[in-house]
mmCIF file of C-alpha atoms and ligand atoms in Angstrom:
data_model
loop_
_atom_site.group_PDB
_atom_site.id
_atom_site.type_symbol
_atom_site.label_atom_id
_atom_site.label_comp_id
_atom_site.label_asym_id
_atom_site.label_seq_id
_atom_site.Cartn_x
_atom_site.Cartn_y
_atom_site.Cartn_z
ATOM 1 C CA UNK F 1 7.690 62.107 -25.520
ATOM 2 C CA UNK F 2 10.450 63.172 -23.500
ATOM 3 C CA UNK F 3 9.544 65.022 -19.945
ATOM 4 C CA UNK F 4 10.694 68.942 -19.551
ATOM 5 C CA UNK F 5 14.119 68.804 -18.082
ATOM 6 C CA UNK F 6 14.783 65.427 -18.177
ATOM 7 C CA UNK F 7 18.590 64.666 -17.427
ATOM 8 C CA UNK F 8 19.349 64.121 -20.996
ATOM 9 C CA UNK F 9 21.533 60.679 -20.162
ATOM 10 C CA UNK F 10 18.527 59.086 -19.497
ATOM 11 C CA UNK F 11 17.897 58.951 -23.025
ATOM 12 C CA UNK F 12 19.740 55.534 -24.507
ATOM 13 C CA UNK F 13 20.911 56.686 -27.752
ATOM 14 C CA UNK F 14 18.146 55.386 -30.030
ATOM 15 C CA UNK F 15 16.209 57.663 -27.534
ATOM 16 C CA UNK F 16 18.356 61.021 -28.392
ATOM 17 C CA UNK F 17 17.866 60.280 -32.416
ATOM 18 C CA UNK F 18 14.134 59.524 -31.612
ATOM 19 C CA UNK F 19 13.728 62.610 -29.824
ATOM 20 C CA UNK F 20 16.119 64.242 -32.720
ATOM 21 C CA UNK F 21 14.071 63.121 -35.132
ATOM 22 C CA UNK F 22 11.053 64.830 -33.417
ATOM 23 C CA UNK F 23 12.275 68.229 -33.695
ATOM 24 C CA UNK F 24 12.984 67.826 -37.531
ATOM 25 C CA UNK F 25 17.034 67.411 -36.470
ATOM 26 C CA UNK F 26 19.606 64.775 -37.965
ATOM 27 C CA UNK F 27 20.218 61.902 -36.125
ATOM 28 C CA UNK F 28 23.477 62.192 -36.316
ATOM 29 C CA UNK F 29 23.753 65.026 -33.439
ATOM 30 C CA UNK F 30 22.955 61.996 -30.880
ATOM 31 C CA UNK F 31 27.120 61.109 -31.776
ATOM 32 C CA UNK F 32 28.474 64.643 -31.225
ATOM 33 C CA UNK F 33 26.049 64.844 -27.731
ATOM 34 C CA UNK F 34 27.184 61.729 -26.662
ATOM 35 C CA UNK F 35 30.680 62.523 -27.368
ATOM 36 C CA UNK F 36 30.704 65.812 -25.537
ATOM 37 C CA UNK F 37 28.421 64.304 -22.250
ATOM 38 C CA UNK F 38 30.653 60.853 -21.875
ATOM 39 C CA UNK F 39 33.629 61.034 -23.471
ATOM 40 C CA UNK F 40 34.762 64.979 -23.579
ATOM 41 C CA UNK F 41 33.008 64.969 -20.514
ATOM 42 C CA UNK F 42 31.778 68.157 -20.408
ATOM 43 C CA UNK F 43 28.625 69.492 -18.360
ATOM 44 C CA UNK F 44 27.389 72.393 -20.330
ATOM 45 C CA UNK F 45 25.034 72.667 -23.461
ATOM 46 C CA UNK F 46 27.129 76.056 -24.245
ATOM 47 C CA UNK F 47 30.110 73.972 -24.130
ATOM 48 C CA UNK F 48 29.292 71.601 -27.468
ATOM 49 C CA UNK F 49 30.712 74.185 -29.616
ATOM 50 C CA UNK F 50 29.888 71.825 -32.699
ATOM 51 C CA UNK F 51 25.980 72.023 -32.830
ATOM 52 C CA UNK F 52 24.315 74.950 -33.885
ATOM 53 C CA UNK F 53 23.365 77.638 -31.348
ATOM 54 C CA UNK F 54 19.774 76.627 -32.084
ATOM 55 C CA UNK F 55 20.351 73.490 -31.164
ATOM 56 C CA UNK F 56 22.188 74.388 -27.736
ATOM 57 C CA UNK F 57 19.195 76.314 -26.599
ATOM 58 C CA UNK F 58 16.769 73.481 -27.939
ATOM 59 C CA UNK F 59 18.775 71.421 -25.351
ATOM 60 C CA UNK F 60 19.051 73.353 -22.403
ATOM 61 C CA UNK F 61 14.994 74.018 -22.865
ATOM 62 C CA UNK F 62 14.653 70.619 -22.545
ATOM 63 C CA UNK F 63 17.279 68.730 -20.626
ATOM 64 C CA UNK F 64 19.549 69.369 -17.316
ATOM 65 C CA UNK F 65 22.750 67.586 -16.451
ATOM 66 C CA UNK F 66 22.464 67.061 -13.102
ATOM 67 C CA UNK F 67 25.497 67.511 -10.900
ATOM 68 C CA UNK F 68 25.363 65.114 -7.442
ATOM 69 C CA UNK F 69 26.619 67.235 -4.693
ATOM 70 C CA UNK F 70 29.600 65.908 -2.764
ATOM 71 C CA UNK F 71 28.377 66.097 1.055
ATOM 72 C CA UNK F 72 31.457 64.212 2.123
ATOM 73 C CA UNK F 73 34.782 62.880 0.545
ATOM 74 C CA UNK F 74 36.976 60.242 2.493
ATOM 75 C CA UNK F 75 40.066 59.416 1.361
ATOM 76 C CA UNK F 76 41.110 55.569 2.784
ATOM 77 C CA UNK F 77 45.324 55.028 3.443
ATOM 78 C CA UNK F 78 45.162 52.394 0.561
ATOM 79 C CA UNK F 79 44.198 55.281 -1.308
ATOM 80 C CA UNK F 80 40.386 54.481 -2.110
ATOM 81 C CA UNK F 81 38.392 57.078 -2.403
ATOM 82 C CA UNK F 82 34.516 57.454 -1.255
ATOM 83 C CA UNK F 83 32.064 59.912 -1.738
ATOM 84 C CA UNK F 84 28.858 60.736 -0.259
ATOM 85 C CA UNK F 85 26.501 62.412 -2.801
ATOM 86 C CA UNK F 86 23.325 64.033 -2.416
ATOM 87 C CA UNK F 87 20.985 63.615 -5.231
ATOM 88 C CA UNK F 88 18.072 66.200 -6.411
ATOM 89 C CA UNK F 89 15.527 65.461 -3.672
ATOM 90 C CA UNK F 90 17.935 65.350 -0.846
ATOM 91 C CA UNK F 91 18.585 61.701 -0.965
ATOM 92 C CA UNK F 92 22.088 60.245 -0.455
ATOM 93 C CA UNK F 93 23.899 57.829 -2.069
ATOM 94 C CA UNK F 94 27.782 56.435 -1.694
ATOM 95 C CA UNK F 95 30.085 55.547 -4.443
ATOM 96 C CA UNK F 96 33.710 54.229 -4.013
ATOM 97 C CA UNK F 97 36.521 54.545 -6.338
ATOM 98 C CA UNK F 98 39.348 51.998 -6.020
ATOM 99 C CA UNK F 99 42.863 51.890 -7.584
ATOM 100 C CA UNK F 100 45.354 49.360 -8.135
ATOM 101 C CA UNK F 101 48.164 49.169 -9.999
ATOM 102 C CA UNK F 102 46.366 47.485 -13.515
ATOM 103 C CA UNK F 103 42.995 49.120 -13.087
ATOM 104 C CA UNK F 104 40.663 51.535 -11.541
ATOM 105 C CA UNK F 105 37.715 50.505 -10.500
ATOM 106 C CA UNK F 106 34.479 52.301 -9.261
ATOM 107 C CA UNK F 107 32.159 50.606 -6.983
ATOM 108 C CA UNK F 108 28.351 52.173 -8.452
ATOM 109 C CA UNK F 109 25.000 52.671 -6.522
ATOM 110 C CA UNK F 110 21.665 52.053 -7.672
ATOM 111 C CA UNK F 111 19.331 52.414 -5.323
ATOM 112 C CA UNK F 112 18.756 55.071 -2.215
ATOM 113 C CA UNK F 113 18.608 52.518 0.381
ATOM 114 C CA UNK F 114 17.907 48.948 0.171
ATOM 115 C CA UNK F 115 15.146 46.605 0.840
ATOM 116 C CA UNK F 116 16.817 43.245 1.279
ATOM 117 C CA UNK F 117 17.649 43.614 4.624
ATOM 118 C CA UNK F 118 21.109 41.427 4.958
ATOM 119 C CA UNK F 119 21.853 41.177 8.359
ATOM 120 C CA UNK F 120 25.214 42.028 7.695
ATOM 121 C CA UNK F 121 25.182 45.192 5.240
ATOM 122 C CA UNK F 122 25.015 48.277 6.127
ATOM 123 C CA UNK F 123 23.353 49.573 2.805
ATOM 124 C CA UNK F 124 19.644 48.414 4.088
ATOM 125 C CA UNK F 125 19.918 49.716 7.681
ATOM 126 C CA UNK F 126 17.474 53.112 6.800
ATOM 127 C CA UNK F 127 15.639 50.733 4.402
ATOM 128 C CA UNK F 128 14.815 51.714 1.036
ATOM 129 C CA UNK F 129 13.830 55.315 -0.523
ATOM 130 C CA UNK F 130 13.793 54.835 -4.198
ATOM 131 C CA UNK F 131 15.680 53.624 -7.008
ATOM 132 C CA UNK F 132 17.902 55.542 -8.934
ATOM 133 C CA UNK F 133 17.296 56.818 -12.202
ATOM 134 C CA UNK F 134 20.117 55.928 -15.090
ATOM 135 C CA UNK F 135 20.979 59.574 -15.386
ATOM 136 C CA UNK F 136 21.803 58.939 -11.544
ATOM 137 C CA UNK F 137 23.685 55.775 -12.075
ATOM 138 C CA UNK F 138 25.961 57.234 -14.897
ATOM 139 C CA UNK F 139 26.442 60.929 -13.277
ATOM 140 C CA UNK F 140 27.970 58.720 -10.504
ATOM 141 C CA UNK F 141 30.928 57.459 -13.122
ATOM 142 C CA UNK F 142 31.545 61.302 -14.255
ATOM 143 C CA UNK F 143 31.529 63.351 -11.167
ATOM 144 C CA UNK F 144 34.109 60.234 -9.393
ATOM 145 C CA UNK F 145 36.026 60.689 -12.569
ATOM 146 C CA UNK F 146 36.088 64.586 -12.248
ATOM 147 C CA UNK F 147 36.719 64.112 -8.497
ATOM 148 C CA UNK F 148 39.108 61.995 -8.391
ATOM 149 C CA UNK F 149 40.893 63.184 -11.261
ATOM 150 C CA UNK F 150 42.310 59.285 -11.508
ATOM 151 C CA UNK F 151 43.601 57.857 -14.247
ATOM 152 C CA UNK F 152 40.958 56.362 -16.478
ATOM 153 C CA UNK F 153 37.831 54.391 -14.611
ATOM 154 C CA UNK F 154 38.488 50.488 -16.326
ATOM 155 C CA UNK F 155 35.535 48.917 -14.571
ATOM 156 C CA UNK F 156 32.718 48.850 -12.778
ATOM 157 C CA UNK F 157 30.838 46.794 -10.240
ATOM 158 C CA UNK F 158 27.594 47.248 -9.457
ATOM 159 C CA UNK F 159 28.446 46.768 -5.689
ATOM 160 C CA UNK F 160 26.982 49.968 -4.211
ATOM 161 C CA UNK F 161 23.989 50.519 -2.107
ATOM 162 C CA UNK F 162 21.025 48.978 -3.439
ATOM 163 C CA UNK F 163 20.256 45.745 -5.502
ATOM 164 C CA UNK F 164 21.170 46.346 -9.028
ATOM 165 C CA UNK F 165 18.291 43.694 -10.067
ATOM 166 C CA UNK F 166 15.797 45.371 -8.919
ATOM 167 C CA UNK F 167 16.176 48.791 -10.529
ATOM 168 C CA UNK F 168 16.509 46.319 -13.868
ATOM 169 C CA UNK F 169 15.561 48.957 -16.621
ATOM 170 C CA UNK F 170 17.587 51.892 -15.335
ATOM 171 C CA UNK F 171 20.595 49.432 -14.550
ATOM 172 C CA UNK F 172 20.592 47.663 -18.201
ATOM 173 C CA UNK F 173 20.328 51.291 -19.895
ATOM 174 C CA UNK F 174 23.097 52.820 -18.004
ATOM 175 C CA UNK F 175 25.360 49.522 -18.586
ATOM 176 C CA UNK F 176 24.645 49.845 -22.334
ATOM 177 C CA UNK F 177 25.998 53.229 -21.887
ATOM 178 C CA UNK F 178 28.868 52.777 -20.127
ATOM 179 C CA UNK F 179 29.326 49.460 -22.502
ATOM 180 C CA UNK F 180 29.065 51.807 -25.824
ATOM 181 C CA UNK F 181 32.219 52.659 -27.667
ATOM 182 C CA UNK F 182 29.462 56.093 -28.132
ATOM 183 C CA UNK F 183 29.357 56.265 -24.341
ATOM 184 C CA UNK F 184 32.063 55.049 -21.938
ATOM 185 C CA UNK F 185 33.545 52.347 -23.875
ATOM 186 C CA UNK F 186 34.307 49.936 -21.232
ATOM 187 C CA UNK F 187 34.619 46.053 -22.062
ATOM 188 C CA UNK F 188 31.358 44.665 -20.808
ATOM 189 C CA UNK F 189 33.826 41.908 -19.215
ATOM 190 C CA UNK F 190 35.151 45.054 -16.652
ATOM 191 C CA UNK F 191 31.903 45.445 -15.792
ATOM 192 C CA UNK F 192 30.361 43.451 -12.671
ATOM 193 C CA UNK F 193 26.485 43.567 -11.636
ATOM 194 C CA UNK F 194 26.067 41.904 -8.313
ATOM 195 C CA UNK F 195 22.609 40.564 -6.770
ATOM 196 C CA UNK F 196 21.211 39.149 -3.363
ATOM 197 C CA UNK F 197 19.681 36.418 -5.848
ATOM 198 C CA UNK F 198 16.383 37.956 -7.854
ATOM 199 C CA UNK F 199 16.000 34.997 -9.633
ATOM 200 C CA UNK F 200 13.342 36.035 -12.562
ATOM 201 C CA UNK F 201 15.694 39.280 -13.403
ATOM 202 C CA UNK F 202 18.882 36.814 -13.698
ATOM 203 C CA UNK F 203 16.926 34.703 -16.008
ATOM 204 C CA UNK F 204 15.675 38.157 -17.774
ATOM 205 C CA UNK F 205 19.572 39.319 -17.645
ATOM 206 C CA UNK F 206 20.479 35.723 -19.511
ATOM 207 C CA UNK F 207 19.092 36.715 -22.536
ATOM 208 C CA UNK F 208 20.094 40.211 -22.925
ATOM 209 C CA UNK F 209 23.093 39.240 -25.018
ATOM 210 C CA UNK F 210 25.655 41.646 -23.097
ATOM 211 C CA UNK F 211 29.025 39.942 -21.751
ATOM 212 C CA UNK F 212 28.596 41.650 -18.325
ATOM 213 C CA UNK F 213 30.388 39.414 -15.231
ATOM 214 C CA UNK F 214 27.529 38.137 -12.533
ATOM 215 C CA UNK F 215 28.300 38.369 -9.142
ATOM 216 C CA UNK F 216 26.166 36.645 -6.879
ATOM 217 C CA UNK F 217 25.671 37.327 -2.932
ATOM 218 C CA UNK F 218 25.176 33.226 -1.756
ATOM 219 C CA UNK F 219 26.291 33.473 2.043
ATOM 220 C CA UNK F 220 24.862 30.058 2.804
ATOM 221 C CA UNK F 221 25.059 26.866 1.966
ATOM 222 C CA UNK F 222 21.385 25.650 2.547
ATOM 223 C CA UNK F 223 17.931 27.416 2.665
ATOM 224 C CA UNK F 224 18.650 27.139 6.661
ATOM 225 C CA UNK F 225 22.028 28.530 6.655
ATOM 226 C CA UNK F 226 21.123 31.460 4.078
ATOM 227 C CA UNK F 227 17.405 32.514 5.281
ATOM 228 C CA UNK F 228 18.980 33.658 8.900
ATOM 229 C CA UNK F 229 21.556 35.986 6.695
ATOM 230 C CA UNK F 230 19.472 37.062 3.835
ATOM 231 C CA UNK F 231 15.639 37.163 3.785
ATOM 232 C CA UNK F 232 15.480 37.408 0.189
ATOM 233 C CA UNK F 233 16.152 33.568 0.429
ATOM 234 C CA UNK F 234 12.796 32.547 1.693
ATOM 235 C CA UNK F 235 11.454 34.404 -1.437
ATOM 236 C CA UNK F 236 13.947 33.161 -3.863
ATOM 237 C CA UNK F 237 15.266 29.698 -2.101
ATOM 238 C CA UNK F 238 19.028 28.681 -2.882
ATOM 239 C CA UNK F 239 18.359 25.351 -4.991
ATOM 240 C CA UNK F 240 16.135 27.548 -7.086
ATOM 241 C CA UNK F 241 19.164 30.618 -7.137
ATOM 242 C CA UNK F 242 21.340 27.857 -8.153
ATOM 243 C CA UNK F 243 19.286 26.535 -10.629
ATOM 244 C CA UNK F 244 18.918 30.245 -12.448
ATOM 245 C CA UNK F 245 22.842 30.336 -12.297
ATOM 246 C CA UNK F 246 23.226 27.210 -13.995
ATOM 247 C CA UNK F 247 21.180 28.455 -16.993
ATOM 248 C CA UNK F 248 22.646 31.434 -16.594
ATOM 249 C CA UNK F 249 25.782 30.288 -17.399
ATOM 250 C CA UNK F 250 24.791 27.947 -20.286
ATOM 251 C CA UNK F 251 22.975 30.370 -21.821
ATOM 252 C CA UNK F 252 26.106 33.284 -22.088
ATOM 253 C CA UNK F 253 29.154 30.684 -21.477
ATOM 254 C CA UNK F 254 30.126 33.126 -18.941
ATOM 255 C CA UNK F 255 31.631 31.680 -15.559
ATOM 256 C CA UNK F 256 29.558 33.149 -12.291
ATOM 257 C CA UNK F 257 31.104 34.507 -9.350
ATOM 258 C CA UNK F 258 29.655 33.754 -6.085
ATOM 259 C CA UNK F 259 30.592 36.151 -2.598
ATOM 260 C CA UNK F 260 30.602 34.370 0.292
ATOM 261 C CA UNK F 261 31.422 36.434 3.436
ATOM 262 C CA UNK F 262 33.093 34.620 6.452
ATOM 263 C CA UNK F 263 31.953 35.436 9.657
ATOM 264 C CA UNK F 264 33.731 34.010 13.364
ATOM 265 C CA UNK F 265 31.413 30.751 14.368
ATOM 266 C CA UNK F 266 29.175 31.847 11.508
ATOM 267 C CA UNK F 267 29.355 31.178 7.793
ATOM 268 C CA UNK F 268 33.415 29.593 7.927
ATOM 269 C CA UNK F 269 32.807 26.173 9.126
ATOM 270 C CA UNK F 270 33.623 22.655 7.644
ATOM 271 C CA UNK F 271 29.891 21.996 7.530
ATOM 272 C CA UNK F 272 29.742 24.950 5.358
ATOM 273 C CA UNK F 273 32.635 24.290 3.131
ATOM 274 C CA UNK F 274 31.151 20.744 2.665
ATOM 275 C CA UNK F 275 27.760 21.960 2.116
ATOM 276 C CA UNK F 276 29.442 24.469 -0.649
ATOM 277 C CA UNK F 277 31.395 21.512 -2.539
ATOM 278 C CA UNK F 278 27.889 19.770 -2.996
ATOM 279 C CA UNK F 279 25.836 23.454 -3.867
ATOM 280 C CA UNK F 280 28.365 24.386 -6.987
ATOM 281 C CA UNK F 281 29.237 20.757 -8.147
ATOM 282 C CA UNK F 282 29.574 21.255 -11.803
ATOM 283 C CA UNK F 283 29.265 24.325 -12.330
ATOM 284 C CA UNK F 284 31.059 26.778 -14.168
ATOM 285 C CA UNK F 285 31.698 29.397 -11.254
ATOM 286 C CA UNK F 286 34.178 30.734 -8.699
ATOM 287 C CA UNK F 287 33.854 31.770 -5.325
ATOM 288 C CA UNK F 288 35.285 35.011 -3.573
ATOM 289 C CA UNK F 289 35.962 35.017 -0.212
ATOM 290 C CA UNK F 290 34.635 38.416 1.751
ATOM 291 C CA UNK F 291 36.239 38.359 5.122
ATOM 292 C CA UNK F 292 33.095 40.332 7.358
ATOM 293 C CA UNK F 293 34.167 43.861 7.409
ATOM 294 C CA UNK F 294 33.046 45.739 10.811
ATOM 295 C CA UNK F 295 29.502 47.532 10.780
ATOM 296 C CA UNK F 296 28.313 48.999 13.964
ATOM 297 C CA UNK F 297 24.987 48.094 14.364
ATOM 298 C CA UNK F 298 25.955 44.490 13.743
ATOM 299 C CA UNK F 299 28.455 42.457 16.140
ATOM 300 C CA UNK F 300 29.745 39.768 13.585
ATOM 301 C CA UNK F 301 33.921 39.197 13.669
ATOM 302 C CA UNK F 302 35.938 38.118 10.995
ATOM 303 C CA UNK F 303 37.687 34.666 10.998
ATOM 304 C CA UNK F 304 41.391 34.643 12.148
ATOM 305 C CA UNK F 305 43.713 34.570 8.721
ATOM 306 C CA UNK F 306 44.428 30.899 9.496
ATOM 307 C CA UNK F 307 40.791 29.980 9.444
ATOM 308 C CA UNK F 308 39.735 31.545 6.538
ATOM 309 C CA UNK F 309 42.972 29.747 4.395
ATOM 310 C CA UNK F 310 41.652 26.639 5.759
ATOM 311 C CA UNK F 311 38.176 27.554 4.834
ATOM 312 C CA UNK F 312 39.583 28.274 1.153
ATOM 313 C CA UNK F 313 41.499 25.195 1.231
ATOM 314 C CA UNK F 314 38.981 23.463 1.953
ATOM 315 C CA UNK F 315 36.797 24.263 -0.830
ATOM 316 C CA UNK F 316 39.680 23.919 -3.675
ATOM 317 C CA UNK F 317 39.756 20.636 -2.265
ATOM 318 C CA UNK F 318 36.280 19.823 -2.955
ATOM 319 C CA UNK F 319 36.747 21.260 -6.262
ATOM 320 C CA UNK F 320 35.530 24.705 -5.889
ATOM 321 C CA UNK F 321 37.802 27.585 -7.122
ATOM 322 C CA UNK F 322 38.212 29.738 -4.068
ATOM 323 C CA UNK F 323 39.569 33.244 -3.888
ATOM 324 C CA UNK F 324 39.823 35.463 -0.941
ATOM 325 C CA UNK F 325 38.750 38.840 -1.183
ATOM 326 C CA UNK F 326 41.642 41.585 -0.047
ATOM 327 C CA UNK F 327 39.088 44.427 1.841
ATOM 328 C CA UNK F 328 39.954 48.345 0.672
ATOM 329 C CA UNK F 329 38.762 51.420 2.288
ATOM 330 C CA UNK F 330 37.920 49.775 5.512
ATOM 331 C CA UNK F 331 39.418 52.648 7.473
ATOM 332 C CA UNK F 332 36.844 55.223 6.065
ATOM 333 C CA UNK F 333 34.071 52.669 5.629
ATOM 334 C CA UNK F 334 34.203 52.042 1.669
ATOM 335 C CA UNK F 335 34.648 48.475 2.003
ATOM 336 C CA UNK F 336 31.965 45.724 1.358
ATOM 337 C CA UNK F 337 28.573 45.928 2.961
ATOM 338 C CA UNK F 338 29.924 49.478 4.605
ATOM 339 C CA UNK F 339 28.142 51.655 2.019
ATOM 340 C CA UNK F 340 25.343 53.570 3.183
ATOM 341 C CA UNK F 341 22.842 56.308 2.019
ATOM 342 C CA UNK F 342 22.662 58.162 5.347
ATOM 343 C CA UNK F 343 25.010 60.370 6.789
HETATM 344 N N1 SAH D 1 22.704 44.075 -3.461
HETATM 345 C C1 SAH D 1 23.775 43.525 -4.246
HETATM 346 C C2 SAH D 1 24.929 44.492 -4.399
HETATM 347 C C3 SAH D 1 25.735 44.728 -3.142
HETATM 348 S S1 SAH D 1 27.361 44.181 -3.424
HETATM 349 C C4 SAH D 1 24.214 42.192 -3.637
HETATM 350 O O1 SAH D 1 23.698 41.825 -2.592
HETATM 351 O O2 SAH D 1 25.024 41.501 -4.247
HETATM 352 C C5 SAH D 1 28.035 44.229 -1.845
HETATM 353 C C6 SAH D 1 28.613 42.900 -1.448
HETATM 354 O O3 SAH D 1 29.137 43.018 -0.098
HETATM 355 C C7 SAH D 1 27.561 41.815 -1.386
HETATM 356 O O4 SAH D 1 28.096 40.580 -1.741
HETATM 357 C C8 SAH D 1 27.207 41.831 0.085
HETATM 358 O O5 SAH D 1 26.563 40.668 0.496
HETATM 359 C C9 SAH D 1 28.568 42.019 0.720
HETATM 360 N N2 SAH D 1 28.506 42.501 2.102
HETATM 361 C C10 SAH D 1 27.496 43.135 2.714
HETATM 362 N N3 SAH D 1 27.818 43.421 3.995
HETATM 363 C C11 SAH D 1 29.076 42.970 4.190
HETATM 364 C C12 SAH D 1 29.974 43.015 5.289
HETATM 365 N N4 SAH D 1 29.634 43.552 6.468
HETATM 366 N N5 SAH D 1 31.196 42.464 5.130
HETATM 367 C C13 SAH D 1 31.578 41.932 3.932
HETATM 368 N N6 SAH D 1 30.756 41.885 2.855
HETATM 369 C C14 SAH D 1 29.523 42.396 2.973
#
């Protein structure tokens, strides 16, 4: 049974006919809702002038739509935009909206905080508070789009604070939300989940039939290299990540993309590169190059622009599609690992 004033969009829409259905009404309403909440985009009951009055005040006894808060708006010289929200209890969350000149893409949260602990990433600094509920995730993508008033979101990543993979449920509802041509309509190929590597929820995500991109935060080369960066390795260790990618990418025929993030003395070294070319021989991937972006509590440096060519150079000569990653937002903080849920 649904909860009193649940946030109705974090009903999936068998849920709203279900819960229709309950209260002796046709399923058909769950269209006309849906319409008004994700495409109309509006954030009133009163407002969805075609269902019955009745029906209006059956909704608003039961359901809210919940309206984050903007504490904080920055607005970067490359014209990326980042908000701060504050959810219903108080906690914070950051979501990033970038445009280029062939899409717009918005950069999602999905957790308050983050356990992982990358020593890198700002998100996991104040550790972790909760995950976010799919209501959350998806109010997100229509208060950025009010907000911004840009033109049309065309994808997402799920490259915000928290680990997308381990808020699975909430994550795979809102994504077949945002994936409807009911909902949001956007191509399951614009939208990105990325993960620090939770190997039995990339296995779970093979089989979910949905023709989402994977991103995958590698970092290292070997269990030595990686486990300094990212604890989650010891748990999860990189042969074994690898080997969940691989069937991964049988399993959907979809090509993985790995982020690697080059830091000075660090991570960008021909051991690395070396160690990379033997990691992802033969298999269907790519891997994006994330120059370190500053964060204060950490003291890492970015390569110098000739290293990191040679880096990439490197690998395409080992046979590993390289890309480099161009950082936006950096001047307000709404670039990779910069995210945060604190003010
Ligand atoms: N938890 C998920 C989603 C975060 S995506 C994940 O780990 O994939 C954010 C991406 O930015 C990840 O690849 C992350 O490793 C990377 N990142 C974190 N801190 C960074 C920094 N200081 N500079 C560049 N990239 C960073």
């Amino acid at each position: 049974m649904v909860r009193n004033q649940c946030d109705i969009r974090d009903l999936s829409y068998p849920e709203l006919t279900a819960y229709l259905d309950s209260i002796h009404e046709a399923p058909f309403h769950a269209d006309q809702v849906f319409e008004w909440i994700y495409q109309k985009q509006v954030r009133q009951f009163d407002r969805m002038s075609n269902l019955s009055s009745g029906l209006r005040a059956q909704f608003k006894g039961h359901f809210i739509l919940f309206e984050p808060a903007v504490l904080q708006k920055n607005v970067s010289s490359d014209g990326t935009v980042k908000v701060l929200f504050e959810l219903q209890d108080k906690e914070k969350i950051e979501t990033v909206m970038i445009p280029a000149s062939q899409r717009v893409t918005l950069c999602v949260s999905t957790q308050a905080g983050c356990k992982f602990g990358c020593r890198f990433c700002a998100s996991g600094i104040g550790g972790w508070k909760r995950n976010l509920t799919c209501a959350e995730i998806l109010s997100q993508i229509l208060a950025m789009n009010r907000i911004t008033e840009a033109r049309r979101i065309s994808h997402i990543v799920f490259m915000g604070v928290g680990e997308p993979l381990d808020n699975y449920d909430n994550l795979i509802k809102a994504v077949r939300v945002i994936n409807s041509p009911k909902g949001l309509n956007i191509a399951a190929r614009r939208i990105t989940v990325s993960t620090c590597g939770i190997i039995p929820m990339i296995k779970k995500l093979a089989e979910e039939g949905l023709q989402i991109e994977l991103a995958v935060s590698l970092h290292g080369f070997s269990d030595e290299s990686r486990n300094i960066l990212m604890p989650v390795n010891k748990k999860y260790p990189i042969k074994d990540l690898i080997d969940a990618c691989r069937q991964y990418s049988e399993a959907t025929r979809r090509q993985i993309t790995f982020e690697y993030i080059l830091i000075k003395g660090v991570t960008c070294t021909e051991k690395a590169a070396e160690g990379l070319g033997r990691l992802l021989k033969g298999l269907l991937c790519k891997i994006n190059l994330i120059p370190c972006n500053p964060v204060s509590e950490f003291d890492y440096e970015p390569p110098s622009r000739d290293q990191i060519c040679s880096f990439r150079d490197q690998l395409q000569r080992l046979g590993v599609h390289a890309t480099i990653r161009t950082p936006r937002g950096k001047d307000v903080s709404a670039a990779c690992g910069q995210l945060r849920h604190t003010i």
